[in-house]
Amino acid sequence: MPSWGDTLASTFLPAVCGRCGLALGGGHRASVCADCWATVLPHSGERCPACGRPELSEPGPCLVCRDSPPVWTAAVSFGPYDGALRDLILLLKMGKRDELAGPLAELAAATWRGCGWPRPDLVVPAPMHWWRRWRRGFNQAERLADALAGHLCAPLRAVLRRHGGSPQVGRSRSERLRLSSRGFSARRPVQGSVLLVDDVLTTGATAAACTRALLRAGAEEVRILTLARTPDPRSLP
């Protein structure tokens, strides 16, 4: 049975797929056709339990994490930032198709269940600078985290604040790390286990800075869950 959001989307949105432009047909979700959803693929193979790096040749932490363990407890993503998944994430945040947050959060919830992680005490979205949020109209990480918190039966708290408004896209790893190290703080104290939610993990600079802010605010541990992950340049041949 279609959800309320799907019914609303089918009433007010175009009858063509937001990704491929073809007729939606049966089985569509949030203005995206069933054929496009079928090509949204998860990671394959072993993943690093510390940073979530996919397609490892054997179980256990990757070489990067053995050499320099991340500040967070664990991280995971649903799939690679490529193909249909990349297109849907861009539709969500750049195309302002926030009706996609619900179906994409279901992918994140399935990923969380597959990890066997404990239920978090708090779900926290990665923050967006107020100016960028005003221009976009919403924070895609917050929409994803809100829907995900419902699946996990855990409270959502947007406790993090971003101080710098400079976008990370197109910057080198060293630039991202330098910008992120001083760009986040918590508005109020937190307790227990925190699940930090974002759309894409790239260098991990934002996730690490958010984790440090949460730990300073009182979190006992922080786990990272994202929809997608870009290839880490340090792991490429």
JSON list of C-alpha atoms in Angstrom, two decimals, residues 126-129 160-164 168 176 179-186 205-214 216:
[
{"chain": "A", "resi": 126, "resn": "ALA", "atom": "CA", "xyz": [25.31, 16.70, 10.50]},
{"chain": "A", "resi": 127, "resn": "PRO", "atom": "CA", "xyz": [24.64, 20.45, 10.57]},
{"chain": "A", "resi": 128, "resn": "MET", "atom": "CA", "xyz": [24.51, 22.95, 7.74]},
{"chain": "A", "resi": 129, "resn": "HIS", "atom": "CA", "xyz": [25.47, 26.59, 8.05]},
{"chain": "A", "resi": 160, "resn": "LEU", "atom": "CA", "xyz": [25.34, 20.55, 16.39]},
{"chain": "A", "resi": 161, "resn": "ARG", "atom": "CA", "xyz": [26.12, 24.00, 15.03]},
{"chain": "A", "resi": 162, "resn": "ARG", "atom": "CA", "xyz": [28.29, 24.75, 12.01]},
{"chain": "A", "resi": 163, "resn": "HIS", "atom": "CA", "xyz": [30.27, 27.98, 12.23]},
{"chain": "A", "resi": 164, "resn": "GLY", "atom": "CA", "xyz": [31.82, 28.21, 8.77]},
{"chain": "A", "resi": 168, "resn": "GLN", "atom": "CA", "xyz": [33.59, 21.34, 1.09]},
{"chain": "A", "resi": 176, "resn": "ARG", "atom": "CA", "xyz": [38.72, 19.86, 4.22]},
{"chain": "A", "resi": 179, "resn": "LEU", "atom": "CA", "xyz": [38.24, 23.87, 7.57]},
{"chain": "A", "resi": 180, "resn": "SER", "atom": "CA", "xyz": [36.40, 21.19, 9.54]},
{"chain": "A", "resi": 181, "resn": "SER", "atom": "CA", "xyz": [38.69, 21.15, 12.56]},
{"chain": "A", "resi": 182, "resn": "ARG", "atom": "CA", "xyz": [37.35, 24.46, 13.84]},
{"chain": "A", "resi": 183, "resn": "GLY", "atom": "CA", "xyz": [33.87, 24.56, 12.33]},
{"chain": "A", "resi": 184, "resn": "PHE", "atom": "CA", "xyz": [31.53, 22.70, 14.71]},
{"chain": "A", "resi": 185, "resn": "SER", "atom": "CA", "xyz": [30.23, 22.88, 18.26]},
{"chain": "A", "resi": 186, "resn": "ALA", "atom": "CA", "xyz": [27.30, 21.48, 20.29]},
{"chain": "A", "resi": 205, "resn": "ALA", "atom": "CA", "xyz": [36.81, 15.48, 7.98]},
{"chain": "A", "resi": 206, "resn": "THR", "atom": "CA", "xyz": [33.29, 16.70, 8.72]},
{"chain": "A", "resi": 207, "resn": "ALA", "atom": "CA", "xyz": [32.37, 13.48, 10.52]},
{"chain": "A", "resi": 208, "resn": "ALA", "atom": "CA", "xyz": [35.53, 13.66, 12.66]},
{"chain": "A", "resi": 209, "resn": "ALA", "atom": "CA", "xyz": [34.95, 17.31, 13.59]},
{"chain": "A", "resi": 210, "resn": "CYS", "atom": "CA", "xyz": [31.30, 16.61, 14.47]},
{"chain": "A", "resi": 211, "resn": "THR", "atom": "CA", "xyz": [32.37, 13.60, 16.53]},
{"chain": "A", "resi": 212, "resn": "ARG", "atom": "CA", "xyz": [34.85, 15.66, 18.51]},
{"chain": "A", "resi": 213, "resn": "ALA", "atom": "CA", "xyz": [32.18, 18.28, 19.19]},
{"chain": "A", "resi": 214, "resn": "LEU", "atom": "CA", "xyz": [29.78, 15.58, 20.41]},
{"chain": "A", "resi": 216, "resn": "ARG", "atom": "CA", "xyz": [33.24, 17.36, 24.14]}
]
